[in-house]
Structure formats: structure tokens, C-alpha cells
Coordinates of N, CA and C in Angstrom, one line a residue:
Q75 N -16.8 22.0 38.2 CA -16.9 22.4 39.6 C -17.0 23.9 39.8
P76 N -17.8 24.4 40.6 CA -18.0 25.8 40.8 C -16.7 26.5 41.4
S77 N -16.5 27.7 41.0 CA -15.3 28.4 41.6 C -15.6 28.9 43.0
D78 N -14.5 29.2 43.7 CA -14.7 29.7 45.1 C -15.2 31.1 45.2
N79 N -15.1 31.9 44.1 CA -15.6 33.2 44.1 C -16.5 33.4 42.9
P80 N -17.8 33.0 43.1 CA -18.7 33.1 41.9 C -19.1 34.5 41.6
T81 N -19.3 34.8 40.3 CA -19.8 36.1 39.8 C -21.3 36.2 39.9
S82 N -21.8 37.4 39.9 CA -23.3 37.5 39.9 C -23.9 37.2 38.6
K83 N -23.2 37.5 37.5 CA -23.7 37.3 36.2 C -22.7 36.4 35.4
P84 N -23.1 35.5 34.6 CA -22.2 34.7 33.8 C -21.4 35.6 32.8
T85 N -20.1 35.3 32.6 CA -19.3 36.0 31.7 C -19.5 35.5 30.3
K86 N -19.2 36.4 29.3 CA -19.4 36.0 27.9 C -18.3 35.2 27.4
Q87 N -17.1 35.3 28.0 CA -15.9 34.5 27.5 C -15.6 33.4 28.5
P88 N -15.1 32.3 27.9 CA -14.7 31.2 28.8 C -13.5 31.6 29.7
S89 N -13.4 30.9 30.8 CA -12.3 31.2 31.7 C -10.9 30.8 31.1
I90 N -9.9 31.4 31.5 CA -8.5 31.1 30.9 C -7.9 29.9 31.6
R91 N -8.1 29.8 32.9 CA -7.5 28.7 33.6 C -8.5 27.5 33.6
P92 N -8.0 26.3 33.6 CA -8.9 25.1 33.7 C -9.5 25.0 35.1
T93 N -10.6 24.3 35.2 CA -11.2 24.1 36.5 C -10.5 23.0 37.2
R94 N -10.7 23.0 38.5 CA -10.0 21.9 39.3 C -11.1 21.0 39.8
P95 N -10.9 19.8 40.0 CA -9.6 19.1 39.8 C -9.4 18.7 38.3
L96 N -8.1 18.6 37.9 CA -7.8 18.1 36.6 C -8.0 16.6 36.5
T97 N -8.3 16.2 35.3 CA -8.5 14.7 35.2 C -7.2 14.0 35.3
K98 N -7.2 12.8 35.8 CA -6.0 12.0 36.0 C -5.5 11.4 34.7
N99 N -6.4 10.9 33.9 CA -6.1 10.2 32.6 C -6.8 10.9 31.5
P100 N -6.3 11.9 30.9 CA -7.0 12.5 29.8 C -7.0 11.6 28.6
T101 N -8.1 11.7 27.8 CA -8.2 10.9 26.6 C -7.2 11.4 25.6
K102 N -6.7 10.5 24.8 CA -5.8 10.8 23.7 C -6.6 11.4 22.5
Q103 N -5.9 12.3 21.8 CA -6.6 12.9 20.7 C -6.7 11.8 19.6
P104 N -7.7 11.8 18.8 CA -7.8 10.8 17.8 C -6.7 11.0 16.7
S105 N -6.3 10.0 16.1 CA -5.3 10.1 15.1 C -5.8 11.0 13.9
R106 N -5.0 11.7 13.3 CA -5.4 12.6 12.2 C -5.7 11.8 10.9
Y107 N -4.9 10.8 10.7 CA -5.1 10.0 9.5 C -5.3 8.5 9.9
P108 N -6.2 7.8 9.1 CA -6.4 6.4 9.4 C -5.1 5.6 9.1
T109 N -5.0 4.5 9.9 CA -3.8 3.6 9.6 C -4.3 2.6 8.6
S110 N -3.3 1.9 8.0 CA -3.6 0.8 7.1 C -4.2 -0.3 7.8
F111 N -5.1 -1.1 7.2 CA -5.7 -2.2 7.8 C -4.9 -3.4 7.5
P112 N -4.6 -4.3 8.4 CA -4.6 -4.1 9.9 C -3.4 -3.4 10.3
T113 N -3.3 -2.9 11.6 CA -2.1 -2.2 12.0 C -1.0 -3.2 12.5
S114 N -1.3 -4.4 12.7 CA -0.3 -5.4 13.1 C -0.7 -6.7 12.5
S115 N 0.2 -7.7 12.6 CA -0.1 -9.0 12.0 C -1.3 -9.6 12.6
P116 N -2.2 -10.1 11.8 CA -3.4 -10.7 12.3 C -2.9 -12.0 13.0
T117 N -3.6 -12.4 14.1 CA -3.2 -13.6 14.8 C -3.9 -14.8 14.3
S118 N -5.0 -14.7 13.6 CA -5.6 -15.9 13.1 C -5.1 -16.4 11.8
N119 N -5.4 -17.6 11.4 CA -5.0 -18.1 10.2 C -5.9 -17.8 9.0
Q120 N -6.8 -16.8 9.3 CA -7.7 -16.3 8.2 C -7.1 -15.4 7.2
Y121 N -5.9 -14.9 7.6 CA -5.2 -14.0 6.7 C -3.8 -14.5 6.4
K122 N -3.3 -14.1 5.3 CA -1.9 -14.4 4.9 C -1.2 -13.0 4.6
E123 N 0.1 -13.0 4.7 CA 0.8 -11.8 4.4 C 1.3 -11.9 3.0
M124 N 1.1 -10.8 2.2 CA 1.7 -10.6 0.9 C 2.8 -9.6 1.1
L125 N 4.0 -10.0 0.8 CA 5.1 -9.0 0.9 C 5.6 -8.7 -0.5
L126 N 5.9 -7.4 -0.7 CA 6.5 -6.9 -1.9 C 7.8 -6.3 -1.6
Y127 N 8.9 -6.8 -2.2 CA 10.2 -6.2 -2.0 C 10.5 -5.5 -3.4
L128 N 10.4 -4.2 -3.4 CA 10.5 -3.4 -4.6 C 11.8 -2.6 -4.6
T129 N 12.7 -2.8 -5.5 CA 13.8 -1.9 -5.7 C 13.5 -1.0 -6.9
T130 N 13.5 0.3 -6.7 CA 13.1 1.2 -7.7 C 14.3 1.4 -8.7
D131 N 14.0 2.0 -9.9 CA 15.1 2.4 -10.8 C 15.4 3.8 -10.6
T132 N 16.0 4.5 -11.6 CA 16.3 5.9 -11.4 C 15.2 6.9 -11.6
Y133 N 14.0 6.3 -12.0 CA 12.8 7.1 -12.1 C 11.7 6.4 -11.2
P134 N 11.8 6.5 -9.9 CA 10.9 5.8 -9.0 C 9.4 6.3 -9.1
G135 N 9.2 7.5 -9.5 CA 7.9 8.1 -9.6 C 7.1 7.5 -10.8
E136 N 7.7 6.7 -11.6 CA 7.0 6.1 -12.7 C 6.4 4.7 -12.3
T137 N 6.7 4.2 -11.1 CA 6.4 2.9 -10.7 C 5.2 2.9 -9.8
G138 N 4.2 2.0 -10.0 CA 3.1 1.8 -9.1 C 2.7 0.4 -9.1
W139 N 1.7 0.0 -8.3 CA 1.2 -1.4 -8.3 C -0.2 -1.4 -7.7
K140 N -0.9 -2.6 -8.0 CA -2.2 -2.7 -7.4 C -2.4 -4.2 -7.1
I141 N -3.4 -4.5 -6.2 CA -3.9 -5.8 -5.9 C -5.4 -5.9 -6.2
E142 N -5.8 -6.8 -7.0 CA -7.2 -7.0 -7.3 C -7.7 -8.3 -6.8
G143 N -9.0 -8.3 -6.5 CA -9.7 -9.6 -6.2 C -10.0 -10.3 -7.5
I144 N -10.4 -11.5 -7.4 CA -10.7 -12.3 -8.6 C -11.8 -11.7 -9.4
D145 N -12.7 -10.9 -8.8 CA -13.8 -10.2 -9.5 C -13.3 -8.9 -10.2
G146 N -12.0 -8.5 -10.0 CA -11.5 -7.3 -10.6 C -11.6 -6.1 -9.6
T147 N -12.1 -6.3 -8.4 CA -12.2 -5.2 -7.5 C -10.8 -4.8 -7.0
I148 N -10.4 -3.6 -7.0 CA -9.1 -3.1 -6.6 C -9.1 -3.1 -5.1
L149 N -8.3 -3.9 -4.4 CA -8.2 -4.0 -3.0 C -7.2 -3.0 -2.4
K150 N -6.1 -2.8 -3.2 CA -5.0 -1.9 -2.8 C -4.4 -1.3 -4.0
R151 N -4.1 -0.1 -4.0 CA -3.4 0.6 -5.2 C -2.4 1.6 -4.7
L152 N -1.2 1.5 -5.2 CA -0.2 2.5 -4.9 C 0.2 3.1 -6.2
E153 N -0.3 4.3 -6.4 CA -0.1 5.0 -7.7 C 1.4 5.4 -7.8
N154 N 1.7 5.7 -9.1 CA 3.0 6.2 -9.3 C 3.1 7.6 -8.6
Y155 N 4.3 8.0 -8.4 CA 4.7 9.2 -7.7 C 4.7 9.0 -6.1
N156 N 4.4 7.8 -5.7 CA 4.5 7.5 -4.2 C 5.9 7.1 -3.9
Y157 N 6.7 6.6 -4.8 CA 8.1 6.2 -4.5 C 8.9 7.4 -4.9
K158 N 9.8 7.8 -4.0 CA 10.6 9.1 -4.3 C 12.1 8.8 -4.5
K159 N 12.6 7.8 -3.8 CA 14.1 7.6 -3.8 C 14.5 6.6 -5.0
E160 N 15.5 7.0 -5.7 CA 16.1 6.2 -6.8 C 16.8 5.0 -6.2
N161 N 16.7 3.9 -6.9 CA 17.5 2.7 -6.6 C 17.4 2.3 -5.1
E162 N 16.1 2.5 -4.6 CA 15.9 2.2 -3.2 C 15.0 1.0 -3.0
L163 N 15.3 0.2 -1.9 CA 14.5 -1.0 -1.6 C 13.3 -0.5 -0.7
Y164 N 12.1 -0.8 -1.2 CA 10.9 -0.6 -0.4 C 10.3 -1.9 -0.1
V165 N 9.7 -2.1 1.1 CA 9.1 -3.3 1.5 C 7.6 -2.9 1.8
E166 N 6.7 -3.6 1.2 CA 5.3 -3.3 1.4 C 4.6 -4.6 1.9
A167 N 3.8 -4.5 2.9 CA 3.1 -5.7 3.4 C 1.6 -5.4 3.4
E168 N 0.9 -6.4 2.9 CA -0.6 -6.4 2.9 C -1.1 -7.7 3.5
Y169 N -2.1 -7.7 4.3 CA -2.7 -8.9 4.8 C -4.1 -9.1 4.1
L170 N -4.2 -10.3 3.5 CA -5.4 -10.6 2.7 C -6.0 -11.9 3.2
H171 N -7.2 -12.1 3.0 CA -7.9 -13.4 3.4 C -7.1 -14.6 2.7
A172 N -6.8 -15.5 3.5 CA -6.0 -16.7 3.1 C -6.6 -17.5 2.0
N173 N -7.9 -17.5 1.9 CA -8.6 -18.4 0.9 C -9.0 -17.6 -0.3
G174 N -8.5 -16.4 -0.5 CA -8.9 -15.6 -1.7 C -7.9 -15.8 -2.8
C175 N -8.4 -15.4 -4.0 CA -7.6 -15.4 -5.2 C -7.3 -13.9 -5.6
Y176 N -6.1 -13.6 -5.9 CA -5.7 -12.2 -6.1 C -4.8 -12.1 -7.3
K177 N -4.8 -10.8 -7.9 CA -3.9 -10.5 -9.0 C -3.1 -9.3 -8.6
F178 N -1.8 -9.5 -8.6 CA -0.8 -8.4 -8.3 C -0.4 -7.8 -9.7
T179 N -0.4 -6.5 -9.9 CA 0.1 -5.9 -11.1 C 1.0 -4.8 -10.8
I180 N 2.2 -4.9 -11.4 CA 3.2 -3.7 -11.2 C 3.0 -2.9 -12.5
I181 N 3.2 -1.6 -12.4 CA 2.9 -0.7 -13.5 C 4.1 0.2 -13.6
D182 N 4.5 0.5 -14.9 CA 5.5 1.5 -15.2 C 4.8 2.4 -16.2
T183 N 4.7 3.7 -15.8 CA 3.9 4.6 -16.6 C 4.7 5.1 -17.9
K184 N 6.0 4.9 -18.0 CA 6.7 5.3 -19.2 C 7.1 4.2 -20.1
G185 N 6.8 3.0 -19.8 CA 6.9 1.9 -20.8 C 8.3 1.2 -20.8
N186 N 9.2 1.5 -19.9 CA 10.5 0.9 -19.9 C 10.7 -0.1 -18.8
G187 N 9.7 -0.3 -17.9 CA 9.9 -1.2 -16.8 C 10.8 -0.6 -15.7
I188 N 11.4 -1.4 -14.8 CA 12.2 -0.9 -13.8 C 13.7 -1.3 -13.9
C189 N 14.0 -2.1 -14.9 CA 15.3 -2.5 -15.2 C 15.5 -2.6 -16.7
C190 N 16.4 -2.3 -17.3 CA 17.8 -2.1 -16.9 C 18.4 -0.8 -17.6
E191 N 17.6 -0.2 -18.4 CA 18.0 1.0 -19.1 C 18.3 2.1 -18.2
F192 N 17.4 2.3 -17.1 CA 17.5 3.4 -16.2 C 17.6 2.9 -14.8
G193 N 18.6 2.1 -14.5 CA 18.8 1.6 -13.1 C 18.6 0.1 -13.1
S194 N 18.8 -0.5 -12.0 CA 18.6 -1.9 -11.9 C 17.6 -2.3 -10.8
G195 N 16.3 -1.9 -11.1 CA 15.2 -2.2 -10.3 C 14.8 -3.6 -10.4
S196 N 14.0 -4.1 -9.5 CA 13.5 -5.4 -9.5 C 12.4 -5.5 -8.4
Y197 N 11.7 -6.7 -8.4 CA 10.8 -6.9 -7.3 C 10.7 -8.4 -7.0
T198 N 10.3 -8.7 -5.8 CA 10.0 -10.0 -5.3 C 8.7 -10.0 -4.6
L199 N 7.8 -10.9 -5.0 CA 6.5 -11.0 -4.4 C 6.4 -12.3 -3.6
S200 N 6.0 -12.3 -2.4 CA 5.8 -13.5 -1.6 C 4.4 -13.5 -1.0
W201 N 3.9 -14.7 -0.8 CA 2.6 -15.0 -0.2 C 2.7 -16.0 0.8
G202 N 2.4 -15.6 2.1 CA 2.5 -16.6 3.2 C 3.8 -17.1 3.4
G203 N 4.9 -16.3 3.1 CA 6.3 -16.8 3.3 C 6.9 -17.4 2.1
D204 N 6.1 -17.7 1.0 CA 6.7 -18.4 -0.1 C 6.8 -17.4 -1.3
V205 N 8.0 -17.4 -1.9 CA 8.3 -16.5 -3.0 C 7.5 -17.0 -4.2
I206 N 6.6 -16.1 -4.8 CA 5.8 -16.5 -5.9 C 6.2 -15.8 -7.2
R207 N 7.0 -14.8 -7.1 CA 7.5 -14.1 -8.4 C 8.7 -13.3 -8.0
E208 N 9.8 -13.4 -8.9 CA 10.9 -12.5 -8.8 C 11.1 -12.0 -10.3
S209 N 11.3 -10.7 -10.4 CA 11.3 -10.1 -11.7 C 12.1 -8.8 -11.8
K210 N 12.7 -8.6 -12.9 CA 13.4 -7.3 -13.1 C 12.4 -6.3 -13.8
F211 N 11.3 -6.9 -14.2 CA 10.2 -6.1 -14.9 C 10.9 -5.2 -16.0
E212 N 11.6 -5.9 -16.9 CA 12.5 -5.3 -17.9 C 11.7 -5.2 -19.2
H213 N 11.7 -4.0 -19.8 CA 11.1 -3.8 -21.1 C 12.0 -3.0 -22.0
D214 N 12.3 -3.4 -23.2 CA 13.2 -2.7 -24.1 C 12.4 -1.6 -24.8
I215 N 11.1 -1.7 -24.9 CA 10.3 -0.7 -25.6 C 10.0 0.4 -24.7
S216 N 10.5 1.6 -25.0 CA 10.3 2.8 -24.2 C 9.6 3.8 -25.0
D217 N 8.3 3.6 -25.4 CA 7.6 4.5 -26.2 C 6.7 5.5 -25.4
G218 N 6.9 5.5 -24.1 CA 6.1 6.4 -23.3 C 4.8 5.9 -22.9
N219 N 4.4 4.7 -23.3 CA 3.1 4.1 -22.9 C 3.3 3.2 -21.7
Q220 N 2.3 3.1 -20.9 CA 2.3 2.3 -19.7 C 2.4 0.8 -20.0
V221 N 3.3 0.1 -19.2 CA 3.4 -1.3 -19.3 C 3.1 -1.9 -18.0
T222 N 2.6 -3.1 -18.0 CA 2.3 -3.8 -16.7 C 2.8 -5.2 -16.7
E223 N 2.9 -5.8 -15.6 CA 3.3 -7.2 -15.4 C 2.4 -7.7 -14.3
S224 N 1.7 -8.8 -14.5 CA 0.8 -9.3 -13.5 C 1.1 -10.8 -13.1
T225 N 0.7 -11.1 -11.8 CA 0.8 -12.4 -11.3 C -0.4 -12.7 -10.4
R226 N -1.0 -13.9 -10.6 CA -2.1 -14.3 -9.8 C -1.5 -15.1 -8.6
F227 N -2.1 -15.0 -7.4 CA -1.7 -15.7 -6.3 C -2.8 -16.0 -5.3
G228 N -2.6 -16.9 -4.4 CA -3.6 -17.2 -3.4 C -4.3 -18.5 -3.8
E229 N -5.5 -18.7 -3.4 CA -6.3 -19.9 -3.7 C -7.0 -19.7 -5.0
C230 N -6.3 -19.9 -6.1 CA -6.9 -19.7 -7.4 C -7.0 -21.0 -8.2
S231 N -8.2 -21.5 -8.2 CA -8.4 -22.8 -9.0 C -8.6 -22.4 -10.4
L232 N -8.4 -23.4 -11.3 CA -8.5 -23.2 -12.7 C -10.0 -22.9 -13.0
S233 N -10.9 -23.3 -12.2 CA -12.3 -23.1 -12.5 C -12.7 -21.6 -12.3
N234 N -12.1 -20.9 -11.4 CA -12.4 -19.5 -11.2 C -11.4 -18.5 -11.7
S235 N -10.4 -19.1 -12.3 CA -9.4 -18.2 -12.9 C -8.6 -18.9 -14.0
P236 N -9.0 -18.6 -15.3 CA -8.5 -19.4 -16.4 C -6.9 -19.3 -16.5
S237 N -6.3 -18.2 -16.1 CA -4.9 -18.1 -16.2 C -4.3 -18.0 -14.8
A238 N -4.8 -18.8 -13.9 CA -4.5 -18.7 -12.5 C -3.0 -18.8 -12.2
F239 N -2.3 -19.6 -12.9 CA -0.9 -19.9 -12.6 C 0.1 -19.3 -13.6
S240 N -0.4 -18.6 -14.5 CA 0.5 -18.1 -15.5 C 0.7 -16.6 -15.4
P241 N 1.9 -16.1 -15.1 CA 2.2 -14.7 -15.0 C 2.0 -14.1 -16.4
S242 N 1.6 -12.8 -16.5 CA 1.4 -12.2 -17.8 C 2.1 -10.8 -17.8
T243 N 2.4 -10.4 -19.0 CA 2.9 -9.1 -19.2 C 2.1 -8.5 -20.3
S244 N 1.6 -7.2 -20.2 CA 0.8 -6.6 -21.2 C 1.5 -5.4 -21.8
F245 N 1.3 -5.1 -23.0 CA 1.8 -4.0 -23.7 C 0.6 -3.2 -24.3
P246 N 0.6 -1.9 -24.4 CA -0.5 -1.2 -25.0 C -0.6 -1.6 -26.5
S247 N -1.9 -1.6 -26.9 CA -2.1 -2.0 -28.3 C -1.7 -0.8 -29.2
V248 N -1.2 -1.1 -30.4 CA -0.7 0.0 -31.3 C -1.8 0.3 -32.3

């Protein structure tokens, strides 16, 4: 809107005061960082909730995890050093397609798991409200090499996943 007292020549600098009238409903600034997908529980039955209840040991920065699709594509990864508090319960929720087959892998970068030498960590994994794995992820071998423990979940038939229902633990080859 033009001012009540126009100048003969335009100024080189913008005005200090806002012009009138002010807008009634200014737009909100966009968020600085994206939110996790989805931001709330999906309402359709196309998705199921995977919940991870993770209690860290006294070295929480050594713990990480990932979720992979049946083809090996990493769908979600939480690297080590994301967990900061010792012996703390963390709850992680992910919403995945209900008819998919997935592999959850927990990782300890130092090779001793999350129980029992350095604290009493553990985890519980649930899918669609059903507990599918409870573990202390305990390893006696602490040679500094990464160890993992994996669990398949979801709609995993034997034809598309040879070890669909058998949890596994892997150790580095010597």
C-alpha cells in the first residue's frame, strides 16, 4: 500500500516500519529440520508400528540399530553415538507397511553387547503390538570388533526369506 507522504524518488534502502495494514494471519515459518515419517500414527491398516524398547549399558555410544527391507535396503538406521545416557530406557517407534518383511539388527561396535559386563542393557522389539524379541544382547567376547544380533519380522514367508523365523547373532570372522 502506498504511503501517505510519497517521495519524489525511490529510496535505495527498504523502509524500517512495515506497511499498513498488517496481515491478520501470517504464515508460519517452515520447520528447520524435517520430521520423521510419519509424524503421527497412521490411521489406515496399511501400516504397523514397530516399537523398540532399548535400555543402554554404561557405554551407550557403542549401540546402534537398523531396519532393512527383504531386499537389503536400509529403511532406518540409528548409528552409534546417538544414545548418550547410560542405563537409560529409550523408546523408538517406526511405522512400516504391514505386509512387508523386515530385518531388525542391533549393533554393538565394541563387541561386548549391551549386557552384562558393562551394565544391564536389554531390548524388546514389538510388531503390531506383539512382542517378537526380548534380549540382553549379551556377548562375553570383547575383542573390540562389532557384533550384531538380527531378527526378521513382518510378513516373511519361507519362500522369500530362508531364515524368516530364526533370530541370528553374528560375530566377525577371525
